[in-house]
Amino acid sequence: MTPADRASALRAEIEQHNYRYYVLDAPSISDAEYDRLFRELQQIEAEHPELLTEDSPTQRVGAAPLADFAPVTHALPMLSLNNAFSDGEVEAFDRRVREALDGRQGVEYSAEPKFDGLAVSLLYEEGRLTRGATRGDGFTGEDVTANLRTLRSVPLHLRGAGWPSRLEVRGEVMLWRRDFETLNARQRDRGEREFVNPRNAAAGSLRQLDPRVTAARPLRFIAYGVGAVSRAALPAMHSELLDRLVEWGFATASERRRVSGLGGLLAYYAEIGQMRESLPYDIDGVVYKLDDLAGQERLGFVSRAPRFAIAHKFPAEEAITGLLDISLQVGRTGALTPVARLAPVFVGGVTVTSATLHNEDEIRRKDVRIGDTVVVRRAGDVIPEVVGVLADRRPDGAREFTMPANCPVCGSRVVRNADEAVARCSGGLYCPAQRKQALLHFASRRAMDIEGLGDRLVEQLVDGRIVRTPADLYRLGLVALVQLERLAEKSAGNLLMAIERSKQTTLTRFIYALGIRNVGEATARDLAGHFGSLDRLLAAGDDELRHVPDVGPVVAESIRQFCSEPHNLEVIAQLRAAGVSWAEGEPQARPGGAVAGRTFVLTGTLPTIGRDAAKQLIEAAGGRVSAAVSKKTDYVVAGSDPGSKLDKALALGVPVIDEAQLRELLATGELRR
Ligand code: IVH
């Protein structure tokens, strides 16, 4: 046998063993034998570098580090699932599905565990893995191909036959519990920080710029569906689709099952609930999906979640612990949130030492006192909260909490409006706590996106009086930064670069970054779309503000207040003078339009509007509707029973959107990122 033949035989054999191990869960050789095959292949490749291939299993060790992750726009957004917390909510779900399917009884569902990991998308072109991406915000993720290639459960090329030429597989990256324990033991031995739970460890491991770090972490991929793929290539049922994915080389949940009707769903929930502790990985509920793919299409989506599927969550975990003290946290808008300081307790997979008490009224209602024994709840990534008190365990001398008259940080008066539950520090940006929060918000990912400007740094910058307003950030220099504790010259340089990069922004981001009360990202987008320029927004009166979709009296008043504060206008002027800029446009109501110059192709039946109406709306917003898909097409709008145009779009990588997203585009000129 020539070395070339031996190398290719070894590759096939190793991939076969990966498949048996990760997908079939039926290894047929020992780890030692596997290692022997692996080393033999490595040796051949070392002696004959010309035989090395990119998708050799030896190449899973990790490529060279990256400087940055490139953004990936998902051709079909990666949506979230609606949650059900009770049998009643599941019943309502089943009823909605049956109604949409003309009252059919005993609908078949694919029931699966809800994995507690990270969603990723794997793109295969002509059977080869060409791109792997994180979910990100559902619309745009990060290109982590080099990292995903290091997972042995991610096929580098598809097995078997019959796969479509372009296939996007979606699923979850996870750490199994025992691998998590091993990883933490290793971290301990090396004196490095331990991870709080498998999910966080998986997230940290996947978002590594150095793929060699990811390669050393035992991550696994488990598939639960597909993304952009031409339907013609797929079977009729979701459960069959998962079977097909197994044939093509992917692990799927061995606990998945086809069940029938509401009874089947609830029985499955009970069964998996029983097994939960003995499963090799963490789950936080189960997912029910209408099995019939054509039916799925008929049910479609509402806003960001499918109507054909639902997550039935397990109850949040609770624990009992001591309430040591109540402190106050000052938020960005001055809101004072009472926070319970707790004796450390392990709940929902992490050790919790503080929990929110929401506000003063809540504390009264639950009659929580310092020194009490309390019940704490934590679910998923949400902030832990104090659920209640074990009154019979109250010690003598347990103290009641009272809201102070002055802000604990800056001493300004604390005020509470009669119609509000929250008390606020009236210090505004005079209050260092509010200033810190405002700066963190300004720098956050969806605002100005200044990477590296985190809690600790902002703390030092504000406490050291180096930075008072966002505009001061653009005056920072290397000398000031390297004097700060724990900031190496390299990180300081990176931060300055990130600040410099942030100068080129969008109007939406800038408005959002200003941190105007009640103006979140969506409102910022509406305002940017409506006014097209910052000056027009700043000059707008109440009347004009109220013309913006979704802007009511409260939001309008917040904006007006913000704009009437000379200090705010001064900071804006300074930011502009420092070089912060964005492209301005005409107000969207005028000609030009939200989608000016963009080309759309329509296919299939849209849920609520006819084709002609859709065409009129697009043209009214400055767009063009064309009959054929080409590389120049900006969007294909697909409804039910789409034709070959959808296949063409998928083949060319043209973004495919639904009616809801079309409406969003027409209203705002962009898709929510
Ligand atoms: S299907 C259209 N199936 O849950 C919805 N998702 O809340 C597609 N997840 O980001 C999702 N296990 O990461 C689906 N068996 C499962 C899942 C699952 C976990 C995650 C997924 C998604 C989130 C949605």
XYZ file of C-alpha atoms and ligand atoms in Angstrom:
697
model
C 0.000 0.000 0.000
C 1.367 3.446 -0.894
C 1.532 6.079 1.874
C -1.206 7.984 0.025
C -3.525 4.969 0.115
C -2.720 4.251 3.739
C -3.369 7.874 4.722
C -6.727 7.917 3.041
C -7.688 4.537 4.548
C -6.714 5.810 7.996
C -8.761 8.966 7.537
C -11.824 6.987 6.590
C -11.299 4.636 9.500
C -10.821 7.424 12.036
C -13.914 9.267 10.836
C -15.835 6.011 11.043
C -14.760 5.614 14.667
C -15.722 9.224 15.398
C -19.127 8.459 13.932
C -19.543 5.300 15.952
C -18.501 7.107 19.115
C -20.288 10.444 18.802
C -23.340 9.647 16.703
C -24.156 5.984 17.241
C -22.846 5.950 20.803
C -21.403 2.509 19.998
C -17.605 2.627 19.883
C -15.986 -0.512 18.518
C -12.367 0.120 19.520
C -10.583 1.278 22.643
C -9.252 4.792 23.124
C -5.729 3.394 22.926
C -6.391 1.792 19.539
C -7.964 5.017 18.306
C -4.892 6.963 19.416
C -2.665 4.501 17.620
C -4.502 5.032 14.307
C -4.381 8.762 14.855
C -0.652 8.788 15.498
C 0.037 6.636 12.487
C -1.803 9.122 10.297
C 0.049 12.046 11.889
C 3.322 10.318 11.174
C 2.540 9.711 7.506
C 1.464 13.317 7.114
C 4.666 14.509 8.804
C 6.800 12.429 6.484
C 4.783 13.304 3.386
C 3.494 16.842 3.878
C 2.143 16.782 0.312
C -0.419 14.196 1.439
C -1.882 16.417 4.124
C -5.478 17.470 3.389
C -7.441 20.278 4.936
C -10.139 17.966 6.194
C -7.865 15.312 7.609
C -8.962 14.416 11.175
C -5.490 15.446 12.337
C -6.379 19.006 11.364
C -8.974 19.208 14.114
C -6.227 20.277 16.511
C -6.854 23.906 15.676
C -5.615 26.421 13.142
C -3.705 29.657 13.793
C -5.313 32.277 16.040
C -7.603 34.906 14.540
C -7.608 38.634 15.191
C -11.381 38.852 15.175
C -14.521 36.900 14.299
C -16.106 37.971 11.039
C -19.859 38.628 11.170
C -22.175 36.129 9.473
C -25.664 37.117 8.373
C -27.993 34.161 8.705
C -29.851 33.553 5.462
C -32.799 32.463 7.594
C -32.773 34.066 11.030
C -32.091 31.784 13.988
C -35.206 32.362 16.012
C -36.139 31.665 19.569
C -38.898 29.475 20.932
C -41.903 30.541 22.942
C -42.044 29.009 26.399
C -44.750 27.064 28.173
C -44.512 26.729 31.943
C -47.715 24.811 32.626
C -49.826 21.999 31.207
C -52.450 24.618 30.387
C -50.045 26.492 28.158
C -49.145 23.274 26.363
C -52.815 22.514 25.883
C -53.335 25.951 24.349
C -50.381 25.348 22.028
C -51.792 22.013 20.858
C -55.181 23.652 20.327
C -53.692 26.429 18.180
C -51.842 23.875 16.086
C -54.957 21.773 15.595
C -57.040 24.800 14.666
C -54.503 25.834 12.064
C -54.651 22.294 10.669
C -58.444 22.405 10.330
C -59.258 20.786 13.649
C -57.291 17.605 13.139
C -57.128 15.333 16.211
C -54.090 13.565 17.651
C -51.489 15.661 15.851
C -48.034 14.050 15.652
C -45.174 15.941 17.260
C -41.449 15.482 17.386
C -40.525 15.796 21.068
C -36.919 16.524 22.019
C -34.917 17.656 25.017
C -34.203 21.373 25.184
C -30.433 21.430 25.327
C -28.816 24.000 27.558
C -25.916 24.996 25.347
C -25.243 27.403 22.503
C -26.991 27.455 19.151
C -24.767 27.243 16.091
C -25.226 26.886 12.360
C -23.085 24.660 10.130
C -23.077 25.234 6.403
C -22.233 22.383 4.005
C -21.642 23.098 0.357
C -21.261 20.105 -1.937
C -21.012 18.062 1.235
C -18.107 19.980 2.737
C -18.212 22.060 5.876
C -17.584 25.588 4.645
C -18.801 27.754 7.487
C -19.802 27.529 11.111
C -21.402 30.413 12.943
C -22.841 31.286 16.321
C -26.449 32.356 16.656
C -25.518 35.860 17.793
C -28.680 37.930 18.030
C -30.483 35.584 15.635
C -29.840 37.725 12.566
C -26.084 38.120 12.663
C -23.685 35.719 14.343
C -19.945 35.229 14.384
C -17.874 33.109 12.070
C -16.363 30.431 14.312
C -15.595 27.905 11.569
C -12.044 27.266 12.717
C -13.284 26.494 16.211
C -16.168 24.281 15.159
C -13.851 22.247 12.939
C -12.063 21.101 16.093
C -15.176 19.246 17.348
C -15.026 15.590 16.438
C -18.816 15.416 16.416
C -18.918 18.021 13.628
C -18.528 16.170 10.317
C -15.993 17.853 8.044
C -17.840 16.275 5.146
C -21.241 14.686 4.981
C -21.567 10.907 5.008
C -23.842 8.784 2.884
C -25.812 10.129 -0.026
C -28.818 12.192 -0.982
C -27.845 15.384 0.805
C -28.691 18.692 -0.853
C -25.817 20.570 -2.454
C -26.276 23.341 0.072
C -27.307 22.301 3.560
C -27.362 24.324 6.737
C -27.548 22.201 9.875
C -28.523 23.795 13.163
C -27.977 22.519 16.637
C -26.414 23.072 19.978
C -22.813 23.037 21.159
C -22.540 21.583 24.633
C -20.217 20.170 27.206
C -21.277 16.927 28.765
C -21.343 17.019 32.545
C -18.508 14.590 33.070
C -16.343 16.427 30.532
C -17.147 19.635 32.371
C -15.931 18.074 35.630
C -12.713 16.935 33.946
C -12.188 20.357 32.418
C -12.645 22.068 35.767
C -10.284 19.626 37.465
C -7.705 20.540 34.842
C -8.311 24.260 35.363
C -7.842 23.741 39.103
C -4.587 21.839 38.624
C -3.223 24.629 36.487
C -4.327 27.289 38.931
C -6.740 28.718 36.380
C -10.264 29.934 36.907
C -12.984 27.278 37.066
C -16.154 27.567 35.015
C -19.478 28.010 36.764
C -21.458 25.520 34.678
C -21.244 23.500 31.458
C -23.097 26.119 29.439
C -20.745 28.954 30.373
C -17.754 26.715 29.810
C -19.051 25.772 26.357
C -19.707 29.418 25.484
C -16.263 30.498 26.645
C -14.623 27.647 24.770
C -16.366 28.312 21.478
C -15.670 32.039 21.410
C -11.896 31.671 21.525
C -9.822 33.506 18.984
C -7.267 30.720 19.253
C -8.835 27.511 17.886
C -6.165 25.469 19.676
C -7.805 26.424 22.949
C -11.179 25.241 21.640
C -9.578 22.022 20.401
C -8.456 21.226 23.932
C -12.020 21.525 25.268
C -14.250 18.456 24.822
C -17.190 20.245 23.154
C -19.906 18.328 21.367
C -22.397 19.236 18.686
C -25.908 17.858 18.647
C -28.226 18.627 15.726
C -31.896 19.589 16.093
C -32.868 20.917 12.692
C -31.896 22.648 9.493
C -31.710 26.257 8.392
C -31.533 27.424 4.827
C -32.037 24.425 2.586
C -34.234 23.731 -0.355
C -37.308 21.890 0.897
C -37.435 19.670 -2.171
C -34.403 17.820 -0.841
C -36.015 16.963 2.496
C -38.384 14.302 3.809
C -41.946 15.180 4.830
C -41.508 14.918 8.602
C -39.170 16.622 11.045
C -38.461 13.293 12.762
C -37.418 11.808 9.414
C -35.262 14.824 8.802
C -33.402 14.134 12.049
C -33.003 10.469 10.992
C -31.533 11.736 7.737
C -29.117 13.989 9.642
C -27.933 10.936 11.557
C -27.206 9.159 8.255
C -25.301 12.222 7.095
C -23.067 12.114 10.146
C -24.713 14.160 12.913
C -25.508 13.272 16.486
C -29.123 13.926 17.489
C -30.751 13.426 20.889
C -31.276 9.734 21.555
C -34.190 10.784 23.787
C -36.121 12.290 20.876
C -39.448 10.681 20.167
C -42.484 11.002 17.956
C -45.554 11.475 20.147
C -49.217 11.992 19.455
C -51.625 14.615 20.812
C -51.617 16.518 24.089
C -51.435 13.281 26.094
C -48.294 12.269 24.254
C -46.676 15.646 24.918
C -47.354 15.644 28.642
C -46.255 12.034 29.058
C -42.999 12.868 27.309
C -42.453 15.867 29.591
C -42.939 13.679 32.669
C -40.655 10.974 31.320
C -37.790 13.335 30.471
C -38.266 15.139 33.779
C -37.640 11.808 35.502
C -34.509 11.186 33.432
C -33.157 14.707 33.723
C -30.545 14.050 36.392
C -29.244 10.910 34.703
C -28.810 12.471 31.247
C -25.194 13.102 30.281
C -25.906 16.784 29.597
C -27.895 19.689 31.034
C -31.356 20.408 29.691
C -33.836 23.024 30.823
C -37.024 21.595 29.380
C -38.321 19.808 26.321
C -39.274 21.084 22.861
C -42.351 20.048 20.902
C -42.390 20.561 17.151
C -45.198 19.805 14.757
C -43.735 16.831 12.910
C -45.242 17.564 9.520
C -42.928 20.029 7.743
C -45.604 21.251 5.349
C -47.804 21.926 8.367
C -44.924 23.830 9.966
C -44.825 26.052 6.968
C -48.550 26.633 7.154
C -48.324 27.672 10.792
C -45.393 29.968 10.166
C -43.974 32.467 12.622
C -45.149 35.263 14.851
C -42.509 37.917 15.356
C -39.413 36.024 16.436
C -40.779 32.574 17.266
C -42.385 29.755 15.319
C -46.042 28.920 15.911
C -45.390 25.269 15.160
C -43.073 24.646 18.106
C -42.857 25.429 21.799
C -40.414 24.868 24.652
C -41.978 23.301 27.752
C -39.661 24.437 30.522
C -38.863 22.700 33.765
C -39.663 24.759 36.841
C -36.944 27.140 37.971
C -34.721 25.782 40.707
C -35.124 27.120 44.200
C -32.905 27.046 47.268
C -32.981 28.263 50.841
C -30.348 30.546 52.312
C -29.697 33.385 54.726
C -30.271 37.041 53.863
C -27.204 38.823 55.249
C -27.928 42.376 54.159
C -29.765 44.536 51.666
C -27.746 46.951 49.556
C -28.753 49.337 46.798
C -27.689 49.259 43.202
C -27.872 52.457 41.163
C -28.928 51.899 37.567
C -28.262 53.918 34.439
C -31.314 56.093 34.913
C -30.809 56.380 38.653
C -33.245 53.617 39.609
C -32.324 52.241 43.030
C -32.721 48.488 43.125
C -32.525 46.772 46.493
C -30.274 43.735 46.250
C -30.228 40.898 48.767
C -26.759 39.888 49.910
C -26.991 36.167 50.535
C -25.023 33.449 52.231
C -23.575 31.607 49.188
C -25.941 28.930 47.900
C -25.800 26.619 44.874
C -28.921 26.966 42.726
C -29.660 26.507 39.025
C -26.093 25.435 38.328
C -24.214 28.334 39.908
C -23.304 29.674 43.323
C -25.461 32.678 44.062
C -24.465 35.406 46.542
C -26.954 38.098 45.610
C -30.496 38.306 44.318
C -32.806 41.081 43.279
C -35.581 42.314 45.534
C -36.997 44.475 42.697
C -38.214 47.476 44.732
C -39.372 48.720 48.099
C -42.993 47.661 47.629
C -41.930 44.120 46.822
C -39.907 43.981 50.021
C -42.959 45.114 52.007
C -45.288 42.748 50.194
C -43.060 39.745 50.860
C -42.162 41.105 54.292
C -38.462 40.463 53.783
C -36.160 41.477 56.630
C -32.410 41.464 57.059
C -31.469 38.305 58.950
C -34.339 36.270 57.451
C -34.090 32.856 55.873
C -35.282 33.247 52.285
C -36.181 31.181 49.233
C -34.112 32.097 46.159
C -34.980 31.168 42.588
C -32.848 31.071 39.486
C -33.782 29.957 35.968
C -31.525 30.005 32.944
C -29.524 33.170 32.634
C -31.994 35.404 34.412
C -31.028 37.318 37.539
C -31.760 35.338 40.697
C -34.634 36.642 42.774
C -35.887 36.325 46.321
C -39.213 34.514 46.145
C -40.227 34.695 49.784
C -39.399 34.334 53.433
C -39.591 31.378 55.813
C -41.340 33.384 58.484
C -41.071 30.725 61.187
C -37.302 30.921 60.982
C -37.134 34.658 61.596
C -34.562 35.426 64.301
C -35.103 38.054 66.969
C -33.720 41.345 65.835
C -34.374 40.827 62.122
C -34.272 44.337 60.660
C -36.665 46.035 58.283
C -35.300 47.772 55.219
C -35.991 51.439 54.594
C -35.157 53.354 51.474
C -32.604 56.039 52.405
C -33.373 59.691 51.741
C -30.070 60.153 49.909
C -28.286 58.199 47.201
C -25.704 55.898 48.813
C -23.231 56.742 46.051
C -23.483 60.500 45.497
C -25.667 61.751 48.319
C -28.256 63.345 46.018
C -31.871 63.277 47.082
C -33.801 60.058 46.442
C -37.180 60.710 44.812
C -40.092 58.490 44.064
C -42.932 59.517 41.794
C -46.349 58.725 43.170
C -47.251 56.525 40.202
C -43.967 54.589 40.105
C -42.656 51.651 42.080
C -39.030 52.681 41.701
C -37.134 55.211 43.742
C -34.443 57.120 41.897
C -31.295 59.006 42.676
C -31.869 62.548 41.431
C -28.167 63.163 40.803
C -28.257 62.379 37.070
C -24.794 62.334 35.556
C -23.438 64.026 38.666
C -23.806 60.607 40.304
C -20.710 58.486 39.554
C -22.819 55.314 39.615
C -25.132 56.631 36.913
C -22.192 57.941 34.960
C -20.537 54.524 35.002
C -23.705 52.832 33.813
C -24.200 55.444 31.112
C -20.666 54.880 29.845
C -21.077 51.113 29.864
C -24.304 51.477 27.927
C -22.681 53.873 25.469
C -19.871 51.374 24.819
C -22.094 48.283 24.727
C -22.216 45.986 21.752
C -25.448 47.198 20.269
C -24.631 50.825 20.932
C -21.149 52.106 19.987
C -19.634 48.631 20.312
C -16.362 49.548 22.019
C -14.884 46.179 22.807
C -12.738 46.026 25.911
C -14.416 48.854 27.802
C -15.794 46.768 30.654
C -16.958 47.248 34.254
C -13.584 47.423 35.921
C -12.086 49.830 33.454
C -15.047 52.203 33.556
C -14.880 52.057 37.323
C -11.275 53.198 37.306
C -11.802 55.816 34.620
C -14.695 57.410 36.466
C -13.276 57.114 39.978
C -9.956 58.497 38.753
C -11.852 61.407 37.141
C -10.229 60.606 33.829
C -13.558 60.206 32.062
C -16.744 62.088 32.895
C -18.778 61.925 29.699
C -18.785 59.662 26.643
C -16.996 62.418 24.742
C -14.034 62.079 27.121
C -13.499 58.538 25.824
C -12.404 59.974 22.489
C -9.747 62.043 24.215
C -8.090 59.095 25.942
C -4.463 58.424 25.167
C -2.066 55.583 25.800
C -0.296 57.420 28.613
C -3.438 57.826 30.703
C -4.526 54.259 30.080
C -1.345 52.371 30.901
C -1.244 54.076 34.276
C -4.427 52.251 35.205
C -4.195 49.169 37.276
C -4.105 45.887 35.367
C -4.074 47.419 31.913
C -1.195 46.217 29.815
C 0.067 48.322 26.956
C -1.297 45.871 24.424
C -4.838 45.947 25.852
C -4.668 49.714 26.099
C -3.684 49.856 22.433
C -6.531 47.532 21.505
C -8.983 49.648 23.444
C -7.845 52.813 21.702
C -8.294 51.057 18.392
C -11.793 49.950 19.357
C -12.642 53.522 20.367
C -11.302 54.790 17.066
C -13.318 52.186 15.143
C -16.488 53.125 16.976
C -16.398 56.606 15.471
C -17.845 55.207 12.278
C -21.335 54.283 13.372
C -25.002 54.418 12.370
C -27.631 56.902 13.420
C -29.614 54.130 15.100
C -26.646 53.048 17.199
C -25.820 56.626 18.120
C -29.341 57.463 19.274
C -29.489 54.240 21.259
C -26.046 54.907 22.762
C -27.190 58.262 24.149
C -29.150 56.312 26.720
C -32.293 58.433 26.577
C -34.765 57.047 29.061
C -37.389 54.799 27.458
C -35.531 54.772 24.141
C -34.401 51.228 23.494
C -32.904 49.838 20.346
C -36.191 49.434 18.502
C -37.291 53.006 19.245
C -33.865 54.299 18.255
C -34.295 52.556 14.927
C -37.764 54.026 14.459
C -36.458 57.489 15.262
C -33.490 57.145 12.918
C -35.770 55.936 10.156
C -38.347 58.633 10.695
C -36.046 61.627 11.023
C -33.094 60.465 8.954
C -30.830 62.980 10.688
C -29.878 63.731 14.261
C -30.528 67.454 13.971
C -34.060 66.845 12.788
C -34.601 64.601 15.789
C -33.136 67.115 18.234
C -35.332 69.865 16.824
C -38.523 67.819 16.789
C -41.458 68.966 18.868
C -43.838 66.757 20.742
C -46.216 66.639 17.810
C -43.685 65.439 15.368
C -42.275 62.858 17.768
C -45.733 61.414 18.186
C -45.832 60.738 14.452
C -43.109 58.123 14.821
C -44.550 54.611 14.969
C -44.695 53.326 18.548
C -43.698 56.625 20.133
C -46.293 57.517 22.758
C -46.513 60.384 25.250
C -44.054 58.848 27.723
C -41.313 58.246 25.174
C -41.883 61.634 23.553
C -41.569 63.341 26.943
C -38.296 61.482 27.698
C -36.824 62.566 24.379
C -37.952 66.131 24.818
C -36.467 66.252 28.306
C -33.184 64.839 27.100
C -32.948 67.353 24.280
C -33.779 70.293 26.489
C -30.819 69.591 28.764
C -27.894 71.806 27.593
C -25.365 69.371 29.012
C -26.618 66.613 26.710
C -26.432 68.805 23.633
C -22.916 69.779 24.576
C -21.800 66.150 24.866
C -23.343 65.424 21.473
C -21.484 68.371 19.956
C -18.243 67.165 21.504
C -18.777 63.650 20.179
C -19.309 65.010 16.687
C -16.269 67.230 17.005
C -14.250 64.197 18.056
C -15.145 62.587 14.731
C -18.103 60.363 15.599
C -20.122 60.189 12.410
C -22.794 58.260 10.573
C -24.540 58.350 7.250
C -27.595 60.569 7.350
C -30.532 60.189 5.072
C -33.786 61.742 4.147
C -36.671 61.155 6.497
C -38.251 57.921 5.518
C -41.654 59.416 4.811
C -40.164 61.411 1.937
C -39.194 59.909 -1.397
C -36.040 57.903 -1.148
C -37.706 55.404 1.106
C -36.672 52.791 3.567
C -35.516 50.312 0.942
C -34.422 52.752 -1.762
C -32.411 51.068 -4.484
C -32.916 47.562 -3.158
C -34.271 44.723 -5.237
C -36.811 42.183 -4.009
C -38.191 38.971 -5.445
C -41.490 37.572 -4.179
C -42.308 33.869 -4.073
C -45.123 31.836 -2.538
C -48.212 33.092 -0.748
C -47.656 35.654 1.984
C -49.786 35.194 5.100
C -51.672 38.498 5.156
C -51.055 40.491 1.995
C -51.361 39.661 -1.665
C -48.465 39.891 -4.074
C -49.700 43.076 -5.650
C -50.054 44.779 -2.301
C -46.557 43.660 -1.300
C -45.198 45.016 -4.562
C -46.902 48.361 -4.027
C -45.546 48.637 -0.484
C -42.008 47.865 -1.624
C -42.182 50.349 -4.466
C -43.675 53.001 -2.215
C -40.631 52.593 0.002
C -38.299 53.083 -2.938
C -37.554 49.440 -3.687
C -37.855 47.434 -6.875
C -39.605 44.122 -7.414
C -38.057 41.827 -9.941
C -39.291 38.542 -11.361
C -36.081 36.526 -11.281
C -33.492 35.858 -8.602
C -29.925 36.800 -9.370
C -26.816 37.704 -7.439
C -28.032 41.288 -7.508
C -31.233 40.457 -5.640
C -31.129 41.907 -2.135
C -33.965 39.875 -0.603
C -36.264 37.048 -1.522
C -39.569 37.341 0.314
C -40.947 33.834 0.715
C -44.430 32.777 1.757
C -45.997 29.335 1.857
C -45.550 27.015 -1.124
C -42.590 28.932 -2.488
C -41.357 28.028 -5.929
C -37.942 27.424 -7.427
C -37.038 31.043 -6.687
C -36.478 30.029 -3.094
C -34.095 27.259 -4.148
C -32.258 29.689 -6.354
C -31.977 32.200 -3.505
C -30.598 29.546 -1.192
C -28.153 28.381 -3.818
C -26.899 31.925 -4.338
C -26.903 32.788 -0.663
C -29.448 35.613 -1.123
C -31.140 36.444 2.213
C -34.633 34.972 2.473
C -37.160 36.830 4.609
C -40.797 36.373 5.541
C -43.634 38.862 5.532
C -42.997 40.030 9.089
C -39.398 40.819 8.247
C -40.443 42.554 5.044
C -42.666 44.816 7.139
C -39.792 45.507 9.486
C -37.568 46.415 6.558
C -40.169 48.686 5.056
C -40.722 50.420 8.362
C -37.129 50.869 9.396
C -34.898 50.264 6.414
C -33.020 47.537 8.223
C -33.546 44.171 9.824
C -33.120 43.953 13.531
C -29.549 42.930 14.098
S -35.477 24.302 17.576
C -37.280 27.925 15.266
N -34.816 22.373 19.228
O -33.477 26.926 22.134
C -36.714 27.483 16.546
N -34.052 24.564 19.717
O -35.339 29.251 22.306
C -35.546 26.600 16.338
N -32.684 24.731 21.718
O -31.671 29.109 20.198
C -35.056 25.994 17.558
N -32.745 22.606 22.248
O -30.491 26.987 20.740
C -34.729 23.697 18.954
N -34.314 20.561 20.571
C -34.203 21.874 20.307
C -33.477 22.766 21.124
C -33.426 24.118 20.792
C -32.273 23.795 22.585
C -32.359 26.169 21.827
C -31.834 26.748 20.554
C -32.546 28.050 20.342
C -33.339 28.198 21.579
C -34.695 28.748 21.209
